[in-house]
Tab-separated table of N, CA and C in Angstrom:
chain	number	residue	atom	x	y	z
A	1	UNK	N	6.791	21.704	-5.829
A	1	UNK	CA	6.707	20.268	-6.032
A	1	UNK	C	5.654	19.721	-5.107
A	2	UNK	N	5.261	18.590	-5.532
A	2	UNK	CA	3.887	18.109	-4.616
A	2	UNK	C	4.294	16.793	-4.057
A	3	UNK	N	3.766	16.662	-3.012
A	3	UNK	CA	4.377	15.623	-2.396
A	3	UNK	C	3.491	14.220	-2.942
A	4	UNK	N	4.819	13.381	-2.891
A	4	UNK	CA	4.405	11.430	-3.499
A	4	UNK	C	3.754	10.584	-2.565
A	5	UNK	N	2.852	9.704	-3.146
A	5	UNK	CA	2.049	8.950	-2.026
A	5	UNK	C	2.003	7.971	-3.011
A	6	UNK	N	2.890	6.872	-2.171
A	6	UNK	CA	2.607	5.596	-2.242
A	6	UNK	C	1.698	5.164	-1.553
A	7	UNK	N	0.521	3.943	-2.850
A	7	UNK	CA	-0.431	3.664	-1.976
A	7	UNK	C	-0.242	1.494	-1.609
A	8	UNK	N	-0.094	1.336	-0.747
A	8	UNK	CA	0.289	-0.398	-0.388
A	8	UNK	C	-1.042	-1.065	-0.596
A	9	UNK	N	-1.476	-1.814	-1.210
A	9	UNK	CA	-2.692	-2.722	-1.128
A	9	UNK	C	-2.550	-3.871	-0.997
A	10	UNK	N	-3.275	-4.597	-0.586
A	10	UNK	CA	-3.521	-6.140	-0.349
A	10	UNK	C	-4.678	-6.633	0.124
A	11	UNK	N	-5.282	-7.766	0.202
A	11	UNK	CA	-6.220	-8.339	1.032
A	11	UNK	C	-6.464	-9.713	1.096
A	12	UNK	N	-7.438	-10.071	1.801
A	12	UNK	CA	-7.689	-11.656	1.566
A	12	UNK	C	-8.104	-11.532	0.204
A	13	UNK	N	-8.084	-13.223	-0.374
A	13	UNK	CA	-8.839	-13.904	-1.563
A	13	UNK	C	-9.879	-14.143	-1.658
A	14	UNK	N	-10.661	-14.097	-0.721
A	14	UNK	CA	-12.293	-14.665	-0.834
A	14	UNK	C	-13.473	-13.299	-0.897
A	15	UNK	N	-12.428	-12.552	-1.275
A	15	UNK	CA	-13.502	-11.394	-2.126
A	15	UNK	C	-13.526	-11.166	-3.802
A	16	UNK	N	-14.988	-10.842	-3.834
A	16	UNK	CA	-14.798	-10.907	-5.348
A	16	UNK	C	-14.401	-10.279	-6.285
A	17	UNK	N	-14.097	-10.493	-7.223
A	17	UNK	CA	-13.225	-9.980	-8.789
A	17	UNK	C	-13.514	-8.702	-8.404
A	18	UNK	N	-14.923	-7.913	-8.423
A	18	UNK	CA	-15.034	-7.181	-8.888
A	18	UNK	C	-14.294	-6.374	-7.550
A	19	UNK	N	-14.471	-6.550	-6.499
A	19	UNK	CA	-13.691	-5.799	-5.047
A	19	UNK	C	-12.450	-5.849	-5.096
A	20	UNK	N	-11.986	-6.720	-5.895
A	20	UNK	CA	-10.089	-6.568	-5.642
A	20	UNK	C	-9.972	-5.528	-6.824
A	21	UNK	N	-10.934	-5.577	-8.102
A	21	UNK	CA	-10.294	-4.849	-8.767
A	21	UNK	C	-10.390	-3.174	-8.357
A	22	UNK	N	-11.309	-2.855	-7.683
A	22	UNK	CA	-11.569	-1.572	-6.871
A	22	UNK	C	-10.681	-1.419	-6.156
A	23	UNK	N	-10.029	-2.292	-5.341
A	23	UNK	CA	-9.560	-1.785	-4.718
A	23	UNK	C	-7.851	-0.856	-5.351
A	24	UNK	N	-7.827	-2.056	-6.428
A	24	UNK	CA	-6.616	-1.458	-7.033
A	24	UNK	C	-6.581	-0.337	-7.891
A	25	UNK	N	-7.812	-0.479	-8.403
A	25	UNK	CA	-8.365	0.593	-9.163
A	25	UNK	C	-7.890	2.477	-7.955
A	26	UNK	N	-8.728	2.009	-7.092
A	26	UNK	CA	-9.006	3.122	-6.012
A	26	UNK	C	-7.341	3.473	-5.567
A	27	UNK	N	-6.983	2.797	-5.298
A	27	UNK	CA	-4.831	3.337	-5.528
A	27	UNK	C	-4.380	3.434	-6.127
A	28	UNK	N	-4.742	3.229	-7.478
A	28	UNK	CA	-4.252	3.847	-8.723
A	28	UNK	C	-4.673	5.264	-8.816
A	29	UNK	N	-5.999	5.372	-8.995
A	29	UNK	CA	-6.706	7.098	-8.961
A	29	UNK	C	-6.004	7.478	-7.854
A	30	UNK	N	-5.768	7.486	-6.842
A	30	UNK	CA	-5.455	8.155	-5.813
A	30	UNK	C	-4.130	8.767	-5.655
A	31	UNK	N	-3.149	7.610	-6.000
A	31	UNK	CA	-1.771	7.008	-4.984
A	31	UNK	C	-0.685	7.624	-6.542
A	32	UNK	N	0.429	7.960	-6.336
A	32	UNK	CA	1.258	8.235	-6.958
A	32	UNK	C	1.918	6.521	-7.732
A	33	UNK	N	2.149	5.964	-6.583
A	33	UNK	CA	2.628	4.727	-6.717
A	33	UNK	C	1.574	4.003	-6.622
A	34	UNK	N	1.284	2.436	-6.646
A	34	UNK	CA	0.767	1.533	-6.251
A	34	UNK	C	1.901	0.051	-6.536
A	35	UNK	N	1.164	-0.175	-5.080
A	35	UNK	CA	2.119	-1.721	-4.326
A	35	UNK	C	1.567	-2.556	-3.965
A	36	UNK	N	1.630	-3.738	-4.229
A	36	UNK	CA	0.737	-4.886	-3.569
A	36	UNK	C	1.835	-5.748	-2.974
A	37	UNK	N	1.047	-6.111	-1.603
A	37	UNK	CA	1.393	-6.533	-0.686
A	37	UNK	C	0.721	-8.177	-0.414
A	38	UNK	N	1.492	-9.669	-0.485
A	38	UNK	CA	0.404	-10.148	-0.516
A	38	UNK	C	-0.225	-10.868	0.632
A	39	UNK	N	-1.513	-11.512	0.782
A	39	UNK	CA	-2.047	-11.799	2.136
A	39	UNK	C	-1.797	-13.337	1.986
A	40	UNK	N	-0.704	-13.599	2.504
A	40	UNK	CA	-0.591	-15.344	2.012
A	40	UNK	C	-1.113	-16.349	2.749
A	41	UNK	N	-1.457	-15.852	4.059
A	41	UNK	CA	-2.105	-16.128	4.942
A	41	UNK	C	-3.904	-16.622	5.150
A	42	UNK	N	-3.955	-15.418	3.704
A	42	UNK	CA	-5.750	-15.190	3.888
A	42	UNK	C	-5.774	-15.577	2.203
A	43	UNK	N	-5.301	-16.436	1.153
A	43	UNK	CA	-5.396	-16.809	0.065
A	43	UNK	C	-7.251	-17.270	0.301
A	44	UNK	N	-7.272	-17.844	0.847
A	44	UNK	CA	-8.790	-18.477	1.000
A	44	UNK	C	-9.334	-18.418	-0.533
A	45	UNK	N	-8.465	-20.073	-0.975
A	45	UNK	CA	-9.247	-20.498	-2.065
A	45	UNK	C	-8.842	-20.166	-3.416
A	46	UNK	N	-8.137	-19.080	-3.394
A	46	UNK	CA	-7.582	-18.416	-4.529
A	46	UNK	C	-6.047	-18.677	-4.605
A	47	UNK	N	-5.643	-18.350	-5.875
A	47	UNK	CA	-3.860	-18.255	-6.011
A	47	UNK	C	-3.397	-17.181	-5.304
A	48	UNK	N	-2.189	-16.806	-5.576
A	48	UNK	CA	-1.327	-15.415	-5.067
A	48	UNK	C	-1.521	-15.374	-6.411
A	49	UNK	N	-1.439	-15.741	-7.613
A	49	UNK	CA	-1.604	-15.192	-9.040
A	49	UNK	C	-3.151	-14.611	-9.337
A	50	UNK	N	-4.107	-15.159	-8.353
A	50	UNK	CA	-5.379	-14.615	-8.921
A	50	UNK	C	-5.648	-13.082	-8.237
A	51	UNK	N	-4.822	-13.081	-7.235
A	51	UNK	CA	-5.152	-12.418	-6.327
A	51	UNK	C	-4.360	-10.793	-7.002
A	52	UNK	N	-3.418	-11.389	-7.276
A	52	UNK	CA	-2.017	-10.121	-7.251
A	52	UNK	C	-3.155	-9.532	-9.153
A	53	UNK	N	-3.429	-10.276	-10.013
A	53	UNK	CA	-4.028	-10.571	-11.397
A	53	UNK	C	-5.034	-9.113	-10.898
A	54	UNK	N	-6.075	-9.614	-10.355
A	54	UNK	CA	-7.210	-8.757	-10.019
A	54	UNK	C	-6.941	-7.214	-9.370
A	55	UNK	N	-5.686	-7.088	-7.946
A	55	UNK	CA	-5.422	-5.899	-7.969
A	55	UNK	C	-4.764	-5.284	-9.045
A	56	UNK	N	-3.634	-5.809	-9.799
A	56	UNK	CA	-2.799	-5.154	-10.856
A	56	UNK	C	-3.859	-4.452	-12.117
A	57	UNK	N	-5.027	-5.381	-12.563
A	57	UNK	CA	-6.133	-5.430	-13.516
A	57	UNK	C	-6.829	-3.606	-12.907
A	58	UNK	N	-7.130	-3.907	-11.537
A	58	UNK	CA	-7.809	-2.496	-10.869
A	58	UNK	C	-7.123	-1.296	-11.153
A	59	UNK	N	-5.698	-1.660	-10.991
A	59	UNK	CA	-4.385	-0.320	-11.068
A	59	UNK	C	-4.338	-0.337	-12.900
A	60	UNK	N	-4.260	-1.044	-13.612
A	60	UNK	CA	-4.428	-0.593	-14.949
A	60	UNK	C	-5.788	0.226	-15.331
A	61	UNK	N	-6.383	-0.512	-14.518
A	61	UNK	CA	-7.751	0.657	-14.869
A	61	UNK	C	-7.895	1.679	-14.854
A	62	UNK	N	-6.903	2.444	-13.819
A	62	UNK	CA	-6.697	3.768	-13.370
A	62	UNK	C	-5.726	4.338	-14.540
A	63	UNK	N	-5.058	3.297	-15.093
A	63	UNK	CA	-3.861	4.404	-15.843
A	63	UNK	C	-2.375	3.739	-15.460
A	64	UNK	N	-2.615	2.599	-14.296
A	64	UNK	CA	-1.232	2.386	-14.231
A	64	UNK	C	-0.492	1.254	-15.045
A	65	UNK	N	0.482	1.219	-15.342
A	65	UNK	CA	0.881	0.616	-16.248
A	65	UNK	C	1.276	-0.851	-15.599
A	66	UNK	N	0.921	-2.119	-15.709
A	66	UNK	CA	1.042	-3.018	-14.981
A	66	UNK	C	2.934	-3.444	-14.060
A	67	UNK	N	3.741	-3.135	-15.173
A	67	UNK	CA	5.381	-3.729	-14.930
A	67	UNK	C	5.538	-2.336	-13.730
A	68	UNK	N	4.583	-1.316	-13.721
A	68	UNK	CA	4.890	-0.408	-12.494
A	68	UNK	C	4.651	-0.332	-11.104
A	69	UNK	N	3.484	-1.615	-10.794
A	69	UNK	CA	3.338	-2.467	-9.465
A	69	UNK	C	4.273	-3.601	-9.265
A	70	UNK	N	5.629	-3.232	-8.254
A	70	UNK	CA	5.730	-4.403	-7.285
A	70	UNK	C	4.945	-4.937	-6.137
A	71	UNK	N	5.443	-6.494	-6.112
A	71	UNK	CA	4.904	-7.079	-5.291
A	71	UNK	C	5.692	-7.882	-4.077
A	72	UNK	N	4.999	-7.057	-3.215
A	72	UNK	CA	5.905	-8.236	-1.789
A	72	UNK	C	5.165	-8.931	-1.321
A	73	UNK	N	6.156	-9.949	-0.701
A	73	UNK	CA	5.348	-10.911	-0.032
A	73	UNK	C	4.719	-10.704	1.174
A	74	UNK	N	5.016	-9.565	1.812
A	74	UNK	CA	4.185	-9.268	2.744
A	74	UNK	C	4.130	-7.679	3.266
A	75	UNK	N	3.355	-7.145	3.945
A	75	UNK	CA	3.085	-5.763	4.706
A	75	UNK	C	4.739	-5.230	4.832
A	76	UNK	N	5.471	-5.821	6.249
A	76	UNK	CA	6.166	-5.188	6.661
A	76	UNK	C	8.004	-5.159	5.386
A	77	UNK	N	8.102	-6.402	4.743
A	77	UNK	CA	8.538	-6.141	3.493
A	77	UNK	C	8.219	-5.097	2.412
A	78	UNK	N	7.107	-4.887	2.076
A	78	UNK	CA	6.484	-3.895	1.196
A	78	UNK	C	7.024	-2.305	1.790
A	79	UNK	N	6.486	-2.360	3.182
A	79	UNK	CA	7.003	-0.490	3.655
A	79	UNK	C	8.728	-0.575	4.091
A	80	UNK	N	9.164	-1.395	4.691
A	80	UNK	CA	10.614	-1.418	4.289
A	80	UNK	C	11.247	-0.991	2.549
A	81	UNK	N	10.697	-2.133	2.021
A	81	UNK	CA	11.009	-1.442	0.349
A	81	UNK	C	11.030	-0.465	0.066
A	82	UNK	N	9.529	-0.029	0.655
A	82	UNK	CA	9.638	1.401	-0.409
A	82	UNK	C	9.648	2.878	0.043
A	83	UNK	N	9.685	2.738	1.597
A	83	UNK	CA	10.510	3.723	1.936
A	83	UNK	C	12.245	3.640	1.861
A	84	UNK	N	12.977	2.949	1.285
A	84	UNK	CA	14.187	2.464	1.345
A	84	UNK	C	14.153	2.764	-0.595
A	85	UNK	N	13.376	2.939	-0.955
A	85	UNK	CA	13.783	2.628	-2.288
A	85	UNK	C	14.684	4.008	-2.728
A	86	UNK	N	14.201	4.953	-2.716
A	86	UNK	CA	15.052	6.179	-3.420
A	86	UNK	C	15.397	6.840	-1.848
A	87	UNK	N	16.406	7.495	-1.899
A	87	UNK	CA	17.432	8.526	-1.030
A	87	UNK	C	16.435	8.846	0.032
A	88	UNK	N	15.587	9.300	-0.899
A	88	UNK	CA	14.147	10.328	0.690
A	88	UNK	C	13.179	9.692	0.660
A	89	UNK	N	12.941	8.425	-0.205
A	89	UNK	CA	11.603	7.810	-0.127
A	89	UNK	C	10.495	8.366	-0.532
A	90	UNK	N	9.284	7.796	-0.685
A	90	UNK	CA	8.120	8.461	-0.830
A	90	UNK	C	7.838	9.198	0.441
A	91	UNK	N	6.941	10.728	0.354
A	91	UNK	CA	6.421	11.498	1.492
A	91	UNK	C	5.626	11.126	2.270
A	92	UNK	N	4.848	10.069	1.399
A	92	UNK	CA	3.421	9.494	2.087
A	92	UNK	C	3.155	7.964	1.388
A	93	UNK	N	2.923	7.354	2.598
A	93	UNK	CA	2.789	5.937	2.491
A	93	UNK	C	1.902	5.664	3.114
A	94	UNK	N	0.287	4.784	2.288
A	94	UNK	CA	-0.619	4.251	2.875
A	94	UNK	C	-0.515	2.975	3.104
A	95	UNK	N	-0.513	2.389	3.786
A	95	UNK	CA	-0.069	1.107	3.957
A	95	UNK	C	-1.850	-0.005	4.453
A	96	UNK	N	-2.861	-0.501	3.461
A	96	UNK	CA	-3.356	-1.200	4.129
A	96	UNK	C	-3.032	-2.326	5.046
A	97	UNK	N	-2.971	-2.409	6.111
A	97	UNK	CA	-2.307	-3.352	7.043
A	97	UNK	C	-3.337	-4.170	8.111
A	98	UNK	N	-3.510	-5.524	8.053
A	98	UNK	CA	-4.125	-6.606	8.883
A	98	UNK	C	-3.385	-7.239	9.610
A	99	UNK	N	-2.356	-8.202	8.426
A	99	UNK	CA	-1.676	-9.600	9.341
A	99	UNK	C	-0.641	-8.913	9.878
A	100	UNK	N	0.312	-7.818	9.745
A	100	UNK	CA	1.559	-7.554	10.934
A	100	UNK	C	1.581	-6.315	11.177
A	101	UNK	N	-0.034	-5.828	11.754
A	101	UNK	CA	0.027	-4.598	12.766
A	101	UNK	C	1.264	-4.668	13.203
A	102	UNK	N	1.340	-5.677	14.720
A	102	UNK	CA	1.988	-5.032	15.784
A	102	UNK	C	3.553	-5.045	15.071
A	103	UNK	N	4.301	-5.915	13.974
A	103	UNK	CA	5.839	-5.819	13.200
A	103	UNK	C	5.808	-4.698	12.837
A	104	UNK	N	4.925	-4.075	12.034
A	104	UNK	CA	4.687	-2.581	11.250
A	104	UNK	C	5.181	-2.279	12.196
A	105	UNK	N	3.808	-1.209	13.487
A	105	UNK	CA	4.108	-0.701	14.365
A	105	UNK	C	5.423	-0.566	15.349
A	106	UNK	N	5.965	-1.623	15.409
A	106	UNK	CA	7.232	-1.440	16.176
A	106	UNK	C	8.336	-1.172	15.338
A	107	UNK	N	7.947	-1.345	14.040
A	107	UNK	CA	9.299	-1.306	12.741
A	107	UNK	C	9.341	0.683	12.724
A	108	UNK	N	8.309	0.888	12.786
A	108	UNK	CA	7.701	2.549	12.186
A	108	UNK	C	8.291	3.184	13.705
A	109	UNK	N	7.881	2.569	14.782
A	109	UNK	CA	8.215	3.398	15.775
A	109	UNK	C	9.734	3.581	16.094
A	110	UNK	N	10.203	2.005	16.287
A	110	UNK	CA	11.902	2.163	15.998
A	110	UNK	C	12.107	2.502	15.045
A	111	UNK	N	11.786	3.300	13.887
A	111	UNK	CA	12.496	4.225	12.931
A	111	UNK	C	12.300	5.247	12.519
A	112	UNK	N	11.929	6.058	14.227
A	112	UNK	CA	10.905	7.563	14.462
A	112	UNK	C	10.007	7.777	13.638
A	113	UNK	N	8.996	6.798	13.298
A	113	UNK	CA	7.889	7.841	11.895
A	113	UNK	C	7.144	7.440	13.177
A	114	UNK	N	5.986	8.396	12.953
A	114	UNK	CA	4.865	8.878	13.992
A	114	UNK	C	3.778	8.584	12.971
A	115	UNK	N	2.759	8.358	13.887
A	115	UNK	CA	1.222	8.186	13.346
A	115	UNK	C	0.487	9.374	13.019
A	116	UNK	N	-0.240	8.871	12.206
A	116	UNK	CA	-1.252	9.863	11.749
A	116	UNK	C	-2.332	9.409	12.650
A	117	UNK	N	-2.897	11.456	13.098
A	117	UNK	CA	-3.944	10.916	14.097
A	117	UNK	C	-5.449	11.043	13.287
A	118	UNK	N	-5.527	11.771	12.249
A	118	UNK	CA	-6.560	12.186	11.753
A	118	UNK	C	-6.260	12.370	9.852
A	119	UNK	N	-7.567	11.948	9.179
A	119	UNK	CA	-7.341	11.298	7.711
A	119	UNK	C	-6.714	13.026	7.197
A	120	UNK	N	-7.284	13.700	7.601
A	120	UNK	CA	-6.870	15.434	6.742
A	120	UNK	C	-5.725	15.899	7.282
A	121	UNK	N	-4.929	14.950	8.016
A	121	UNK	CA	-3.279	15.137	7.997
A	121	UNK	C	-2.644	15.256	6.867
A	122	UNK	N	-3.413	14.042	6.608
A	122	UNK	CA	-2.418	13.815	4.722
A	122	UNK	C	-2.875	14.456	3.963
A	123	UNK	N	-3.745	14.955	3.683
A	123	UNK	CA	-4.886	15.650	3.039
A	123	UNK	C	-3.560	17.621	3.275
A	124	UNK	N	-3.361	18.015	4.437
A	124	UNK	CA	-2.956	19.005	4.925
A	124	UNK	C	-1.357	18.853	4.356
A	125	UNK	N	-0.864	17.820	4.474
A	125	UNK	CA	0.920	17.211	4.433
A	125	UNK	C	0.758	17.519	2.665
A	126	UNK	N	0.381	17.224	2.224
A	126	UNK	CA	0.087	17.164	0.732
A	126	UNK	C	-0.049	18.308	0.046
A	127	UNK	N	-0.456	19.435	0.606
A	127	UNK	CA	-1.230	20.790	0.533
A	127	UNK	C	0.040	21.686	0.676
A	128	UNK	N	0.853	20.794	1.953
A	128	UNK	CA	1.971	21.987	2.240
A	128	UNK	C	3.208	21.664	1.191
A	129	UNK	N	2.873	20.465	0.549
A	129	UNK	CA	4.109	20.746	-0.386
A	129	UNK	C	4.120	20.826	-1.722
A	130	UNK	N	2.582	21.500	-1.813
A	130	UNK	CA	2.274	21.686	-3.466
A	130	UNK	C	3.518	23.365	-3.534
């Protein structure tokens, strides 16, 4: 069996169509899952509907089926979810993260997960459970 990677996306609003849809696009190809997370903080100018519209649009591009992205309202909601969602959770969780580094960080550390020090960890973690 190969190990699952949820991929978390989000960002500000004041980038364009075509960058949000990459970005969702790019966690769709990649990510087992895809999650959007939203930046409610950094709307700049845009809806949470234009915003969440453009990543979901990127993740269909890839193949994902739109009703298969949830959306939280924020970072540290989103990796609570979805490591909480099934019994063992996903193996691997990318989490793009800006507005609640330091909540993440202290949420992850009080609940023993350790950092990745280097990108071909996951790359290696992935490998060992094909």
């Amino acid at each position: 069996r190969s190990a699952r990677m949820t991929v978390i996306v989000g960002t500000a609003g004041d980038r364009p169509d075509d960058s949000l849809r990459a970005i969702g696009q790019i966690a769709g190809r990649h990510g087992d899952k895809v999650v959007i997370k939203e930046s409610l903080t950094f709307l700049r100018g845009r809806t949470r509907a234009g915003v969440i519209g453009e990543l979901v649009a990127g993740a269909r591009s890839a193949g994902v089926a739109a009703s298969a992205v949830p959306v939280y309202v924020d970072e540290l909601t989103a990796l609570q979810a979805e490591l909480a969602r099934e019994e063992t959770g996903p193996e691997v969780v990318l989490l793009m993260c800006h507005e609640q580094r330091a909540e993440v960080r202290d949420w992850l550390e009080s609940s023993g997960f350790a950092p990745v020090q280097q990108a071909d960890d996951i790359d290696q973690f992935r490998a060992a459970r094909l």
